[in-house]
Amino acid sequence: MSDEIIGLHHWFESAPGRYLLDWEQARLDAAVADVFGYQALQIGLPWLDGLRCNRMPQRWLALDAAYLGLDVAAPALWAQAQALPFADNSLDLVLLPHSLEHSQDPHAALREVARVLVPEGRVVVCGINPASLWGLRQLRARWGQRWGARLYLPDEGQFIAPWRLRDWLRLLDFEVESTQFGCWRPAVRSGGWLQQWRWLDAAGARWWPILGAAYFMVAVKRVHGMRLLEPAWRQRRRRLAATAALARRGKAPLAGQRFHHKD
C-alpha cells in the first residue's frame, strides 16, 4: 500500500473525514437506489460503500495498484481508472468518489467512463469544493508550509471545482442531472467542535449552498440522434388511448345537446 493511500486512510478515519464520508454515503444511498441496469462500478475509495443500496446483479469495486495490501471487505477489481477492463457501452452506472481528484489524468479517466457507459447511463462524482472554508484553509496552509503550517486535507491530488467539472462533462456529451453541496461546518479537526457547529449544515443549505465543503454531481450520458425503444406493451397502451380519444371526440354529443327523431 502506497504512502498516498495510507495518508488518505488516516484522514478519512479522522473526525472531519468521517463527517464527509457520512454525508456522501447518505447522498449515494439515495441516488443509486432507483438506478436500474445490469452492471455498476465504483472506482476508488473503498471506505465508502457507494453501491450498497443499488440492486444491479453485478456490482464492482475497481482499485489501482496503490491500494495493494489494503484489507478491503468487498471483492475488488484491480484496474486503472484510465484503462478499465470493460467493453464499450457495457456499464449502467459508474461512481467516482474523489477518484478524479487523485487521478494522474482526470481527463483520461472521464473519457474512459464515457466509453464504458451505455447511452443514458449515469456517472456520480463526489469531490471537495475549493471555494469553501475547507478549500480556503487548505490553500492558506499550502502557502504557509515553509513556516511549518499543517495541511487540513490530504496533500495528494488536486481539487476540481464543480463548475470546471461541469464543463468537462459537457464536452463528453454528458448532461448534468443534479448537483448538491454539503458539509458547511468550519475546518476544525476536533469531533467535539464539529458537533458544536452542526447547526451550520441547516443554515448553509439554505443561505450559502454553493460554499459547502463537498459537492455531489450526477450526470447522464447522452447520444445525439439516438431514439430509445419502448416496450411493446407501453406502445400498445398509447395506441389504444389515442384511439379511444378519437372515438370520443367523433361520437360523443356535446354537453346539453339533445337528439330529435323524425316521425
Short mmCIF file of C-alpha atoms in Angstrom, two decimals:
data_model
loop_
_atom_site.label_atom_id
_atom_site.label_comp_id
_atom_site.label_asym_id
_atom_site.label_seq_id
_atom_site.Cartn_x
_atom_site.Cartn_y
_atom_site.Cartn_z
CA MET A 1 0.00 0.00 0.00
CA SER A 2 1.47 3.37 -1.04
CA ASP A 3 2.13 6.30 1.29
CA GLU A 4 -0.57 8.26 -0.53
CA ILE A 5 -3.23 5.66 0.29
CA ILE A 6 -2.01 5.44 3.89
CA GLY A 7 -2.41 9.21 4.20
CA LEU A 8 -5.89 9.09 2.70
CA HIS A 9 -6.89 6.26 5.02
CA HIS A 10 -5.71 8.16 8.11
CA TRP A 11 -7.53 11.33 7.04
CA PHE A 12 -10.84 9.55 6.36
CA GLU A 13 -10.56 7.97 9.81
CA SER A 14 -10.36 11.44 11.39
CA ALA A 15 -13.39 13.39 12.64
CA PRO A 16 -13.74 15.63 9.53
CA GLY A 17 -13.10 12.62 7.29
CA ARG A 18 -15.92 10.63 8.90
CA TYR A 19 -18.20 13.67 8.74
CA LEU A 20 -17.53 13.94 5.00
CA LEU A 21 -17.99 10.21 4.36
CA ASP A 22 -21.28 10.12 6.28
CA TRP A 23 -22.68 12.95 4.16
CA GLU A 24 -21.55 11.34 0.90
CA GLN A 25 -22.82 7.90 1.93
CA ALA A 26 -26.29 9.31 2.53
CA ARG A 27 -26.29 11.06 -0.88
CA LEU A 28 -25.11 7.90 -2.65
CA ASP A 29 -27.68 5.68 -0.96
CA ALA A 30 -30.47 7.94 -2.19
CA ALA A 31 -29.03 8.46 -5.69
CA VAL A 32 -28.31 4.83 -6.68
CA ALA A 33 -31.34 3.11 -5.15
CA ASP A 34 -33.54 3.66 -8.23
CA VAL A 35 -30.87 3.33 -10.94
CA PHE A 36 -31.56 0.09 -12.80
CA GLY A 37 -29.47 -1.98 -15.16
CA TYR A 38 -27.07 -4.90 -15.07
CA GLN A 39 -23.58 -3.65 -14.17
CA ALA A 40 -22.40 -0.90 -11.81
CA LEU A 41 -18.86 0.15 -10.94
CA GLN A 42 -17.26 2.19 -8.15
CA ILE A 43 -13.74 3.45 -8.82
CA GLY A 44 -11.58 4.01 -5.75
CA LEU A 45 -12.24 4.97 -2.12
CA PRO A 46 -13.10 1.54 -0.65
CA TRP A 47 -14.02 3.15 2.72
CA LEU A 48 -17.24 4.29 1.05
CA ASP A 49 -19.74 1.58 0.04
CA GLY A 50 -21.41 3.56 -2.71
CA LEU A 51 -23.31 0.65 -4.27
CA ARG A 52 -24.80 -0.93 -1.14
CA CYS A 53 -28.34 0.34 -1.93
CA ASN A 54 -28.18 -0.47 -5.63
CA ARG A 55 -29.91 -3.61 -6.90
CA MET A 56 -27.98 -4.38 -10.07
CA PRO A 57 -26.88 -8.04 -10.29
CA GLN A 58 -23.21 -7.17 -10.95
CA ARG A 59 -21.51 -4.52 -8.80
CA TRP A 60 -17.78 -3.92 -8.98
CA LEU A 61 -15.16 -2.02 -6.99
CA ALA A 62 -12.11 -1.00 -9.05
CA LEU A 63 -8.84 -0.19 -7.25
CA ASP A 64 -5.43 0.54 -8.70
CA ALA A 65 -2.08 -0.89 -7.60
CA ALA A 66 -1.63 1.81 -4.94
CA TYR A 67 -4.25 0.00 -2.81
CA LEU A 68 -2.38 -3.34 -2.82
CA GLY A 69 -2.01 -4.59 0.73
CA LEU A 70 -5.16 -2.84 1.96
CA ASP A 71 -7.73 -5.06 3.67
CA VAL A 72 -10.85 -4.47 1.56
CA ALA A 73 -14.15 -6.01 2.66
CA ALA A 74 -15.74 -6.08 -0.81
CA PRO A 75 -14.20 -8.05 -3.69
CA ALA A 76 -12.04 -5.68 -5.70
CA LEU A 77 -11.18 -5.47 -9.38
CA TRP A 78 -7.58 -4.31 -9.83
CA ALA A 79 -7.58 -1.79 -12.66
CA GLN A 80 -6.54 1.75 -13.59
CA ALA A 81 -9.25 4.38 -13.94
CA GLN A 82 -7.75 5.36 -17.30
CA ALA A 83 -7.92 1.79 -18.65
CA LEU A 84 -10.98 -0.06 -17.41
CA PRO A 85 -11.36 -3.74 -18.40
CA PHE A 86 -14.89 -3.31 -19.75
CA ALA A 87 -16.27 -3.22 -23.28
CA ASP A 88 -17.71 -0.08 -24.84
CA ASN A 89 -21.27 0.73 -23.74
CA SER A 90 -21.36 -2.02 -21.12
CA LEU A 91 -21.90 -0.32 -17.71
CA ASP A 92 -25.09 1.31 -16.48
CA LEU A 93 -23.65 3.24 -13.51
CA VAL A 94 -20.18 4.47 -12.53
CA LEU A 95 -19.29 6.10 -9.19
CA LEU A 96 -16.26 8.37 -8.85
CA PRO A 97 -15.91 9.21 -5.12
CA HIS A 98 -12.89 11.58 -5.07
CA SER A 99 -11.38 9.43 -7.83
CA LEU A 100 -10.77 12.32 -10.26
CA GLU A 101 -9.02 14.37 -7.57
CA HIS A 102 -6.42 11.65 -7.05
CA SER A 103 -6.11 10.59 -10.66
CA GLN A 104 -2.92 11.32 -12.56
CA ASP A 105 -5.02 12.24 -15.60
CA PRO A 106 -8.64 13.12 -14.65
CA HIS A 107 -9.49 13.98 -18.28
CA ALA A 108 -8.48 10.48 -19.42
CA ALA A 109 -10.42 8.91 -16.54
CA LEU A 110 -13.59 10.77 -17.55
CA ARG A 111 -13.15 9.79 -21.19
CA GLU A 112 -12.83 6.17 -20.10
CA VAL A 113 -16.03 6.44 -18.08
CA ALA A 114 -17.81 7.88 -21.13
CA ARG A 115 -16.54 4.95 -23.21
CA VAL A 116 -17.79 2.18 -20.92
CA LEU A 117 -21.16 3.74 -20.02
CA VAL A 118 -24.24 2.75 -22.00
CA PRO A 119 -26.34 5.54 -23.56
CA GLU A 120 -28.44 7.09 -20.77
CA GLY A 121 -26.04 5.58 -18.23
CA ARG A 122 -25.15 7.63 -15.16
CA VAL A 123 -21.93 8.81 -13.57
CA VAL A 124 -21.81 10.11 -10.00
CA VAL A 125 -18.90 12.28 -8.85
CA CYS A 126 -18.02 13.26 -5.27
CA GLY A 127 -15.43 15.99 -4.77
CA ILE A 128 -14.04 18.67 -2.47
CA ASN A 129 -15.19 22.18 -3.31
CA PRO A 130 -12.15 24.51 -3.44
CA ALA A 131 -14.48 27.52 -2.97
CA SER A 132 -15.31 26.58 0.62
CA LEU A 133 -13.93 27.09 4.13
CA TRP A 134 -12.13 23.76 3.84
CA GLY A 135 -10.65 24.63 0.46
CA LEU A 136 -9.53 28.07 1.62
CA ARG A 137 -7.88 26.66 4.74
CA GLN A 138 -6.03 24.11 2.59
CA LEU A 139 -4.84 26.87 0.26
CA ARG A 140 -3.63 29.01 3.17
CA ALA A 141 -1.83 26.01 4.68
CA ARG A 142 -0.06 25.33 1.38
CA TRP A 143 1.24 28.89 1.35
CA GLY A 144 2.47 28.52 4.93
CA GLN A 145 4.05 25.08 4.63
CA ARG A 146 7.55 26.54 4.55
CA TRP A 147 6.86 28.00 8.01
CA GLY A 148 5.53 24.73 9.37
CA ALA A 149 1.82 25.09 8.60
CA ARG A 150 -0.09 21.81 8.72
CA LEU A 151 -2.41 20.87 5.86
CA TYR A 152 -6.03 20.28 6.78
CA LEU A 153 -6.95 17.99 3.87
CA PRO A 154 -4.88 15.19 2.28
CA ASP A 155 -1.89 16.53 0.38
CA GLU A 156 -2.34 14.18 -2.58
CA GLY A 157 -4.37 15.15 -5.60
CA GLN A 158 -5.84 18.35 -6.90
CA PHE A 159 -9.33 19.63 -6.17
CA ILE A 160 -11.61 20.16 -9.16
CA ALA A 161 -14.18 22.96 -8.94
CA PRO A 162 -17.76 21.85 -9.68
CA TRP A 163 -18.19 24.41 -12.49
CA ARG A 164 -14.99 23.14 -14.09
CA LEU A 165 -16.15 19.54 -13.82
CA ARG A 166 -19.48 20.52 -15.39
CA ASP A 167 -17.63 21.87 -18.44
CA TRP A 168 -15.60 18.67 -18.75
CA LEU A 169 -18.74 16.56 -18.66
CA ARG A 170 -20.46 18.66 -21.31
CA LEU A 171 -17.52 18.20 -23.65
CA LEU A 172 -18.03 14.44 -23.34
CA ASP A 173 -21.78 14.73 -24.12
CA PHE A 174 -22.91 14.29 -20.53
CA GLU A 175 -25.92 16.18 -19.25
CA VAL A 176 -25.63 17.20 -15.60
CA GLU A 177 -28.81 15.99 -13.92
CA SER A 178 -28.25 17.36 -10.41
CA THR A 179 -25.62 18.97 -8.18
CA GLN A 180 -25.76 19.02 -4.39
CA PHE A 181 -23.48 20.70 -1.87
CA GLY A 182 -22.90 19.74 1.75
CA CYS A 183 -20.64 19.91 4.82
CA TRP A 184 -20.77 23.58 5.82
CA ARG A 185 -19.14 23.17 9.22
CA PRO A 186 -15.81 25.02 9.63
CA ALA A 187 -12.44 23.39 9.01
CA VAL A 188 -11.73 22.12 12.53
CA ARG A 189 -10.10 18.83 13.49
CA SER A 190 -11.90 18.02 16.73
CA GLY A 191 -15.05 15.92 16.64
CA GLY A 192 -16.42 17.90 19.55
CA TRP A 193 -16.02 21.20 17.72
CA LEU A 194 -17.62 19.72 14.62
CA GLN A 195 -20.62 18.77 16.74
CA GLN A 196 -20.79 22.27 18.20
CA TRP A 197 -21.08 23.70 14.68
CA ARG A 198 -23.63 21.20 13.39
CA TRP A 199 -26.31 23.91 13.14
CA LEU A 200 -24.34 25.38 10.22
CA ASP A 201 -25.42 22.48 7.99
CA ALA A 202 -29.03 23.65 8.01
CA ALA A 203 -28.07 27.32 7.69
CA GLY A 204 -25.59 26.67 4.88
CA ALA A 205 -28.05 24.57 2.89
CA ARG A 206 -30.45 27.49 2.97
CA TRP A 207 -28.30 30.61 2.73
CA TRP A 208 -24.97 29.76 1.05
CA PRO A 209 -25.33 26.30 -0.56
CA ILE A 210 -22.53 26.61 -3.13
CA LEU A 211 -19.97 27.17 -0.36
CA GLY A 212 -20.30 23.63 1.02
CA ALA A 213 -17.03 21.77 1.50
CA ALA A 214 -18.20 18.87 -0.69
CA TYR A 215 -20.25 18.50 -3.85
CA PHE A 216 -22.19 15.60 -5.30
CA MET A 217 -22.87 15.61 -9.05
CA VAL A 218 -24.96 13.21 -11.16
CA ALA A 219 -24.68 13.28 -14.96
CA VAL A 220 -26.31 11.25 -17.75
CA LYS A 221 -24.57 10.13 -20.94
CA ARG A 222 -26.47 11.45 -23.94
CA VAL A 223 -26.09 10.18 -27.50
CA HIS A 224 -27.27 12.63 -30.15
CA GLY A 225 -29.69 11.22 -32.70
CA MET A 226 -30.43 8.14 -30.61
CA ARG A 227 -34.05 7.04 -30.17
CA LEU A 228 -34.87 4.90 -27.16
CA LEU A 229 -37.14 1.93 -27.91
CA GLU A 230 -40.08 1.45 -25.58
CA PRO A 231 -41.55 -1.90 -24.56
CA ALA A 232 -44.28 -3.19 -26.88
CA TRP A 233 -46.90 -3.15 -24.11
CA ARG A 234 -46.31 0.56 -23.49
CA GLN A 235 -46.63 1.42 -27.20
CA ARG A 236 -49.83 -0.64 -27.46
CA ARG A 237 -51.31 1.15 -24.43
CA ARG A 238 -50.60 4.54 -26.02
CA ARG A 239 -52.21 3.50 -29.31
CA LEU A 240 -55.34 2.28 -27.52
CA ALA A 241 -55.57 5.53 -25.54
CA ALA A 242 -55.25 7.60 -28.72
CA THR A 243 -57.92 5.51 -30.48
CA ALA A 244 -60.32 5.89 -27.57
CA ALA A 245 -59.78 9.65 -27.52
CA LEU A 246 -60.56 9.92 -31.25
CA ALA A 247 -63.69 7.84 -30.84
CA ARG A 248 -64.96 10.02 -28.03
CA ARG A 249 -64.25 13.17 -29.99
CA GLY A 250 -66.15 11.96 -33.06
CA LYS A 251 -69.21 10.32 -31.45
CA ALA A 252 -69.91 11.80 -28.06
CA PRO A 253 -72.64 14.52 -28.00
CA LEU A 254 -71.88 17.92 -26.68
CA ALA A 255 -72.97 18.78 -23.17
CA GLY A 256 -76.66 19.75 -23.10
CA GLN A 257 -77.29 18.57 -26.69
CA ARG A 258 -80.48 16.60 -27.37
CA PHE A 259 -81.34 14.23 -30.21
CA HIS A 260 -84.53 14.81 -32.21
CA HIS A 261 -86.15 11.93 -34.05
CA LYS A 262 -88.39 12.41 -37.07
CA ASP A 263 -91.75 10.66 -37.07
#
